[in-house]
Amino acid sequence: MNERNVSVAVLLPCYNEEVTIGKVVRDFKAALPDADIYVYDNNSTDRTAEIAADEGAIVRKEPRQGKGNVIRAMFEDIDADVYVMADGDDTYPADAAPAMVDKVLEGYDMVIGDRLSSTYFQENKRPFHNFGNRLVRGSINGLFHANVTDIMTGYRAFSFTFVKTYPVLSRGFEVETEMTIHSLNNNLRLYEMPIQYRDRPEGSVSKLDTVGDGIKVMGTIFRMIREYKPLPFFGGIGCVLGVLGVVLCGTVTVDFWNTGMVARFPTLIGAVMLVIAGLLLFVTGVVLDVMAKNDRKAFIVESNSFAMLRRR
């Protein structure tokens, strides 16, 4: 690391990781000997907490089930200059942590451990996970005009200001996607660092539900686009409804031109309602877009305040 007297916290959310947690704690102790290593046990039914404590980690309990809940508790409880977050399943290399810490000390808000540029697609044998990663990456990069390679990685490093100003809303594994969208929306300083990903060792069982967690991730993207990009979201739906209403009005107008009669009153009424609904949705998008911009301004002011307090 570039500076001395810098406090570093390693955050390891865990649920039933007795097979790997001992090695993970030892690896991070070797990579970051001066760091405090926190293992948050999320209702494990095995010896995860006991093994972590025996290896010298600071073990705490989080009764609310779900990775997002654990990260919320970690960010609230722990104060440090730099935070390194990884999983307890031994899929992320601890020897990459010092370089990630250095990047945070250089001024980046979040450093992303990029699995997809290295060994992820060779090590991960679950094709739907690979497809899901590509789908999420394409969706978010397209909507936010970004070029982030690994949206959903669990290996990240954060600054103090990021941790204390990031509102953790997700409860489960979709929290990493939420972090990335939050960072892109608020124009935070991101740095992607390729890392060597390895699949879980034999005997270690993944907690991911490919379909269920995939639905939650897509739901998170949908919700955050609605909140962060309201004008394209509501305006797009409004334009579709408005155009459909205009087309239907056009067909009724053509009939009236040819026959001098309005024979399809239900169609006319429905078309007018579609046009009105489209206009209302577009106006809603404009109003919410102004509110979202004001939220971004407030976030910048809050971040600057936290950074100033930290310097003092």
Tab-separated table of C-alpha atoms in Angstrom:
chain	number	residue	atom	x	y	z
A	1	MET	CA	0.000	0.000	0.000
A	2	ASN	CA	1.084	3.540	-0.657
A	3	GLU	CA	0.451	5.047	2.789
A	4	ARG	CA	1.018	4.032	6.374
A	5	ASN	CA	-1.457	4.518	9.214
A	6	VAL	CA	-4.296	3.720	6.818
A	7	SER	CA	-7.037	1.634	8.378
A	8	VAL	CA	-8.267	-1.197	6.162
A	9	ALA	CA	-11.265	-3.417	6.870
A	10	VAL	CA	-11.803	-6.712	5.061
A	11	LEU	CA	-15.502	-7.569	4.945
A	12	LEU	CA	-16.528	-11.206	4.520
A	13	PRO	CA	-20.292	-11.922	4.540
A	14	CYS	CA	-20.766	-15.635	5.183
A	15	TYR	CA	-23.472	-18.251	5.259
A	16	ASN	CA	-22.421	-21.884	5.800
A	17	GLU	CA	-18.836	-21.542	4.547
A	18	GLU	CA	-17.010	-23.797	7.023
A	19	VAL	CA	-15.178	-25.567	4.185
A	20	THR	CA	-13.447	-22.416	2.943
A	21	ILE	CA	-13.638	-19.602	5.519
A	22	GLY	CA	-10.464	-20.613	7.370
A	23	LYS	CA	-8.351	-20.420	4.225
A	24	VAL	CA	-9.980	-17.146	3.153
A	25	VAL	CA	-9.176	-15.478	6.484
A	26	ARG	CA	-5.577	-16.749	6.385
A	27	ASP	CA	-5.118	-15.543	2.813
A	28	PHE	CA	-6.354	-12.029	3.588
A	29	LYS	CA	-4.207	-11.882	6.734
A	30	ALA	CA	-1.186	-12.682	4.576
A	31	ALA	CA	-2.143	-10.187	1.859
A	32	LEU	CA	-3.150	-7.363	4.241
A	33	PRO	CA	-1.382	-8.065	7.550
A	34	ASP	CA	-2.440	-4.752	9.137
A	35	ALA	CA	-6.103	-5.004	8.147
A	36	ASP	CA	-8.996	-5.897	10.431
A	37	ILE	CA	-10.843	-8.898	9.049
A	38	TYR	CA	-14.566	-9.034	9.788
A	39	VAL	CA	-16.652	-12.146	9.240
A	40	TYR	CA	-20.398	-11.521	9.479
A	41	ASP	CA	-22.172	-14.802	10.082
A	42	ASN	CA	-25.622	-14.757	8.495
A	43	ASN	CA	-27.409	-17.516	10.474
A	44	SER	CA	-25.000	-20.286	9.508
A	45	THR	CA	-25.880	-23.765	10.729
A	46	ASP	CA	-22.312	-25.074	10.485
A	47	ARG	CA	-18.994	-24.080	12.127
A	48	THR	CA	-18.345	-20.989	9.983
A	49	ALA	CA	-18.255	-18.538	12.906
A	50	GLU	CA	-16.162	-20.819	15.126
A	51	ILE	CA	-13.537	-21.453	12.446
A	52	ALA	CA	-13.326	-17.762	11.519
A	53	ALA	CA	-12.807	-16.787	15.164
A	54	ASP	CA	-10.106	-19.454	15.582
A	55	GLU	CA	-8.266	-17.924	12.598
A	56	GLY	CA	-8.281	-14.494	14.253
A	57	ALA	CA	-11.168	-12.825	12.433
A	58	ILE	CA	-13.581	-10.472	14.169
A	59	VAL	CA	-16.864	-12.396	14.050
A	60	ARG	CA	-20.249	-10.728	14.279
A	61	LYS	CA	-23.777	-11.988	13.781
A	62	GLU	CA	-26.397	-10.617	11.366
A	63	PRO	CA	-29.835	-12.170	11.961
A	64	ARG	CA	-31.530	-10.649	8.887
A	65	GLN	CA	-31.081	-13.244	6.160
A	66	GLY	CA	-29.603	-12.120	2.845
A	67	LYS	CA	-26.324	-10.729	1.583
A	68	GLY	CA	-27.733	-7.228	1.138
A	69	ASN	CA	-28.771	-7.167	4.793
A	70	VAL	CA	-25.288	-8.267	5.846
A	71	ILE	CA	-23.587	-5.583	3.761
A	72	ARG	CA	-25.935	-2.955	5.176
A	73	ALA	CA	-24.914	-3.946	8.696
A	74	MET	CA	-21.206	-3.981	7.794
A	75	PHE	CA	-21.306	-0.532	6.228
A	76	GLU	CA	-23.174	0.846	9.219
A	77	ASP	CA	-21.030	-0.749	11.948
A	78	ILE	CA	-17.464	-0.519	10.647
A	79	ASP	CA	-15.320	2.582	10.202
A	80	ALA	CA	-12.156	2.447	8.097
A	81	ASP	CA	-10.276	4.421	5.466
A	82	VAL	CA	-10.564	1.598	2.923
A	83	TYR	CA	-12.901	-1.370	2.768
A	84	VAL	CA	-12.288	-4.607	0.862
A	85	MET	CA	-15.309	-6.838	0.368
A	86	ALA	CA	-15.080	-10.451	-0.764
A	87	ASP	CA	-16.963	-13.707	-0.330
A	88	GLY	CA	-16.108	-16.464	2.098
A	89	ASP	CA	-16.169	-19.171	-0.582
A	90	ASP	CA	-12.515	-18.854	-1.694
A	91	THR	CA	-13.374	-17.854	-5.271
A	92	TYR	CA	-11.538	-14.502	-5.150
A	93	PRO	CA	-7.739	-14.160	-4.789
A	94	ALA	CA	-6.690	-12.295	-1.642
A	95	ASP	CA	-3.364	-11.323	-3.229
A	96	ALA	CA	-5.213	-8.797	-5.437
A	97	ALA	CA	-6.428	-6.866	-2.371
A	98	PRO	CA	-3.323	-4.644	-1.822
A	99	ALA	CA	-3.528	-3.305	-5.374
A	100	MET	CA	-7.237	-2.630	-4.932
A	101	VAL	CA	-6.544	-0.741	-1.705
A	102	ASP	CA	-3.908	1.344	-3.496
A	103	LYS	CA	-6.448	2.381	-6.125
A	104	VAL	CA	-8.881	3.564	-3.462
A	105	LEU	CA	-6.079	5.561	-1.850
A	106	GLU	CA	-5.409	7.136	-5.256
A	107	GLY	CA	-8.919	8.599	-5.136
A	108	TYR	CA	-11.294	6.035	-6.637
A	109	ASP	CA	-14.649	5.572	-4.918
A	110	MET	CA	-15.038	1.923	-5.838
A	111	VAL	CA	-12.637	-0.641	-7.294
A	112	ILE	CA	-14.294	-3.568	-9.044
A	113	GLY	CA	-12.620	-6.972	-9.113
A	114	ASP	CA	-13.287	-7.905	-12.740
A	115	ARG	CA	-13.728	-11.680	-13.090
A	116	LEU	CA	-15.079	-11.677	-16.627
A	117	SER	CA	-11.899	-10.415	-18.282
A	118	SER	CA	-9.871	-13.331	-16.930
A	119	THR	CA	-10.916	-16.850	-15.943
A	120	TYR	CA	-14.595	-16.618	-15.027
A	121	PHE	CA	-16.076	-18.215	-18.132
A	122	GLN	CA	-13.570	-21.081	-17.925
A	123	GLU	CA	-13.973	-21.702	-14.188
A	124	ASN	CA	-17.730	-21.184	-13.856
A	125	LYS	CA	-19.475	-24.292	-15.176
A	126	ARG	CA	-23.013	-22.872	-14.864
A	127	PRO	CA	-24.080	-21.648	-18.337
A	128	PHE	CA	-27.135	-19.730	-17.118
A	129	HIS	CA	-24.907	-17.723	-14.742
A	130	ASN	CA	-22.689	-16.776	-17.686
A	131	PHE	CA	-25.715	-15.819	-19.770
A	132	GLY	CA	-27.125	-13.802	-16.873
A	133	ASN	CA	-23.882	-11.876	-16.438
A	134	ARG	CA	-23.854	-10.929	-20.118
A	135	LEU	CA	-27.525	-9.912	-20.066
A	136	VAL	CA	-27.157	-7.706	-16.979
A	137	ARG	CA	-23.944	-6.157	-18.266
A	138	GLY	CA	-25.460	-5.290	-21.643
A	139	SER	CA	-28.630	-3.862	-20.102
A	140	ILE	CA	-26.891	-1.576	-17.618
A	141	ASN	CA	-24.113	-0.420	-19.920
A	142	GLY	CA	-26.657	0.425	-22.611
A	143	LEU	CA	-28.910	2.393	-20.293
A	144	PHE	CA	-26.156	4.314	-18.518
A	145	HIS	CA	-23.825	4.690	-21.525
A	146	ALA	CA	-21.078	2.942	-19.576
A	147	ASN	CA	-18.501	0.245	-20.231
A	148	VAL	CA	-18.331	-1.744	-17.001
A	149	THR	CA	-17.206	-5.310	-17.644
A	150	ASP	CA	-18.240	-7.097	-14.447
A	151	ILE	CA	-21.472	-5.733	-12.998
A	152	MET	CA	-22.159	-8.482	-10.463
A	153	THR	CA	-18.776	-9.289	-8.929
A	154	GLY	CA	-18.635	-9.636	-5.154
A	155	TYR	CA	-14.965	-8.598	-4.922
A	156	ARG	CA	-14.772	-4.828	-4.445
A	157	ALA	CA	-12.910	-2.125	-2.569
A	158	PHE	CA	-14.542	1.092	-1.339
A	159	SER	CA	-13.656	4.455	0.079
A	160	PHE	CA	-15.027	5.622	3.427
A	161	THR	CA	-17.237	8.183	1.697
A	162	PHE	CA	-18.780	5.583	-0.622
A	163	VAL	CA	-19.603	3.230	2.243
A	164	LYS	CA	-21.195	5.885	4.412
A	165	THR	CA	-23.270	7.483	1.646
A	166	TYR	CA	-24.434	4.361	-0.211
A	167	PRO	CA	-28.024	3.362	0.679
A	168	VAL	CA	-28.232	-0.436	0.680
A	169	LEU	CA	-31.808	-1.253	-0.344
A	170	SER	CA	-31.493	-4.803	-1.672
A	171	ARG	CA	-31.729	-7.720	0.728
A	172	GLY	CA	-30.059	-10.461	-1.281
A	173	PHE	CA	-27.442	-11.177	-3.935
A	174	GLU	CA	-28.758	-8.409	-6.188
A	175	VAL	CA	-26.910	-5.892	-3.991
A	176	GLU	CA	-23.812	-5.914	-6.257
A	177	THR	CA	-25.912	-4.893	-9.247
A	178	GLU	CA	-27.461	-2.138	-7.137
A	179	MET	CA	-23.990	-0.880	-6.162
A	180	THR	CA	-22.905	-0.607	-9.775
A	181	ILE	CA	-26.058	1.212	-10.895
A	182	HIS	CA	-25.794	3.597	-7.932
A	183	SER	CA	-22.192	4.399	-8.880
A	184	LEU	CA	-22.944	4.972	-12.559
A	185	ASN	CA	-25.978	7.114	-11.819
A	186	ASN	CA	-24.008	9.378	-9.478
A	187	ASN	CA	-20.927	9.536	-11.726
A	188	LEU	CA	-18.609	8.085	-9.081
A	189	ARG	CA	-14.992	7.232	-9.776
A	190	LEU	CA	-14.820	3.547	-10.709
A	191	TYR	CA	-11.802	1.414	-11.517
A	192	GLU	CA	-11.966	-2.130	-12.858
A	193	MET	CA	-9.104	-4.467	-11.991
A	194	PRO	CA	-8.974	-7.896	-13.657
A	195	ILE	CA	-8.657	-10.700	-11.106
A	196	GLN	CA	-8.191	-14.449	-11.386
A	197	TYR	CA	-11.504	-16.058	-10.524
A	198	ARG	CA	-11.665	-19.682	-9.417
A	199	ASP	CA	-14.743	-21.827	-8.930
A	200	ARG	CA	-15.721	-23.128	-5.522
A	201	PRO	CA	-13.564	-25.992	-4.205
A	202	GLU	CA	-15.043	-29.457	-3.873
A	203	GLY	CA	-17.384	-29.722	-0.928
A	204	SER	CA	-18.361	-26.055	-0.978
A	205	VAL	CA	-21.964	-25.476	-2.049
A	206	SER	CA	-23.189	-22.343	-3.815
A	207	LYS	CA	-26.093	-20.459	-2.218
A	208	LEU	CA	-27.157	-18.908	-5.526
A	209	ASP	CA	-30.506	-19.773	-7.058
A	210	THR	CA	-29.951	-19.228	-10.771
A	211	VAL	CA	-33.583	-18.530	-11.654
A	212	GLY	CA	-34.747	-16.932	-8.406
A	213	ASP	CA	-31.730	-14.662	-7.949
A	214	GLY	CA	-31.756	-13.841	-11.660
A	215	ILE	CA	-35.352	-12.628	-11.369
A	216	LYS	CA	-34.399	-10.532	-8.334
A	217	VAL	CA	-31.470	-8.975	-10.202
A	218	MET	CA	-33.627	-8.080	-13.195
A	219	GLY	CA	-36.251	-6.703	-10.814
A	220	THR	CA	-33.576	-4.542	-9.197
A	221	ILE	CA	-32.499	-3.233	-12.605
A	222	PHE	CA	-36.134	-2.481	-13.497
A	223	ARG	CA	-36.709	-0.657	-10.208
A	224	MET	CA	-33.525	1.388	-10.383
A	225	ILE	CA	-34.097	2.380	-14.007
A	226	ARG	CA	-37.547	3.575	-12.991
A	227	GLU	CA	-36.000	5.623	-10.173
A	228	TYR	CA	-32.783	6.822	-11.821
A	229	LYS	CA	-33.956	7.150	-15.434
A	230	PRO	CA	-37.618	8.178	-15.086
A	231	LEU	CA	-37.846	10.224	-18.282
A	232	PRO	CA	-36.805	7.389	-20.636
A	233	PHE	CA	-38.834	4.909	-18.572
A	234	PHE	CA	-42.149	6.767	-18.272
A	235	GLY	CA	-41.617	8.825	-21.430
A	236	GLY	CA	-40.971	5.695	-23.477
A	237	ILE	CA	-44.127	3.983	-22.247
A	238	GLY	CA	-46.059	7.224	-22.778
A	239	CYS	CA	-44.822	7.558	-26.350
A	240	VAL	CA	-45.842	3.975	-27.160
A	241	LEU	CA	-49.350	4.509	-25.757
A	242	GLY	CA	-49.647	7.925	-27.410
A	243	VAL	CA	-48.618	6.631	-30.839
A	244	LEU	CA	-51.021	3.701	-30.509
A	245	GLY	CA	-53.830	6.110	-29.598
A	246	VAL	CA	-53.025	8.415	-32.535
A	247	VAL	CA	-53.041	5.465	-34.947
A	248	LEU	CA	-56.453	4.310	-33.685
A	249	CYS	CA	-57.764	7.875	-33.909
A	250	GLY	CA	-56.473	7.950	-37.457
A	251	THR	CA	-58.427	4.854	-38.448
A	252	VAL	CA	-61.643	6.356	-37.016
A	253	THR	CA	-60.937	9.628	-38.841
A	254	VAL	CA	-60.476	7.788	-42.145
A	255	ASP	CA	-63.824	6.027	-41.658
A	256	PHE	CA	-65.498	9.370	-40.896
A	257	TRP	CA	-63.908	10.931	-43.990
A	258	ASN	CA	-65.250	8.154	-46.217
A	259	THR	CA	-68.721	7.696	-44.701
A	260	GLY	CA	-69.451	10.904	-42.828
A	261	MET	CA	-70.227	8.815	-39.740
A	262	VAL	CA	-68.370	7.774	-36.583
A	263	ALA	CA	-69.290	4.126	-36.440
A	264	ARG	CA	-66.718	3.009	-33.852
A	265	PHE	CA	-67.299	5.128	-30.790
A	266	PRO	CA	-65.670	2.598	-28.382
A	267	THR	CA	-62.512	2.662	-30.513
A	268	LEU	CA	-62.527	6.461	-30.568
A	269	ILE	CA	-62.985	6.708	-26.804
A	270	GLY	CA	-60.237	4.142	-26.180
A	271	ALA	CA	-57.889	5.935	-28.569
A	272	VAL	CA	-58.426	9.289	-26.873
A	273	MET	CA	-57.804	7.694	-23.473
A	274	LEU	CA	-54.548	6.179	-24.758
A	275	VAL	CA	-53.393	9.582	-26.007
A	276	ILE	CA	-54.241	11.195	-22.651
A	277	ALA	CA	-52.504	8.381	-20.733
A	278	GLY	CA	-49.435	8.782	-22.936
A	279	LEU	CA	-49.293	12.510	-22.264
A	280	LEU	CA	-49.705	11.974	-18.519
A	281	LEU	CA	-46.910	9.409	-18.436
A	282	PHE	CA	-44.605	11.708	-20.389
A	283	VAL	CA	-45.298	14.601	-18.010
A	284	THR	CA	-44.745	12.243	-15.072
A	285	GLY	CA	-41.367	11.304	-16.531
A	286	VAL	CA	-40.374	14.968	-16.865
A	287	VAL	CA	-41.350	15.760	-13.260
A	288	LEU	CA	-39.600	12.679	-11.835
A	289	ASP	CA	-36.511	13.400	-13.956
A	290	VAL	CA	-36.200	16.828	-12.329
A	291	MET	CA	-36.557	15.182	-8.903
A	292	ALA	CA	-33.893	12.589	-9.763
A	293	LYS	CA	-31.479	15.337	-10.788
A	294	ASN	CA	-32.125	17.116	-7.493
A	295	ASP	CA	-31.405	13.837	-5.672
A	296	ARG	CA	-28.065	13.576	-7.480
A	297	LYS	CA	-27.227	17.134	-6.448
A	298	ALA	CA	-28.106	16.332	-2.836
A	299	PHE	CA	-25.957	13.191	-2.990
A	300	ILE	CA	-22.940	15.209	-4.143
A	301	VAL	CA	-23.394	17.675	-1.293
A	302	GLU	CA	-23.728	14.812	1.216
A	303	SER	CA	-20.636	13.055	-0.165
A	304	ASN	CA	-18.604	16.249	0.071
A	305	SER	CA	-19.742	16.713	3.668
A	306	PHE	CA	-18.663	13.183	4.622
A	307	ALA	CA	-15.304	13.622	2.911
A	308	MET	CA	-14.720	16.900	4.766
A	309	LEU	CA	-15.630	15.328	8.116
A	310	ARG	CA	-13.290	12.430	7.438
A	311	ARG	CA	-10.387	14.788	6.697
A	312	ARG	CA	-10.926	16.523	10.029
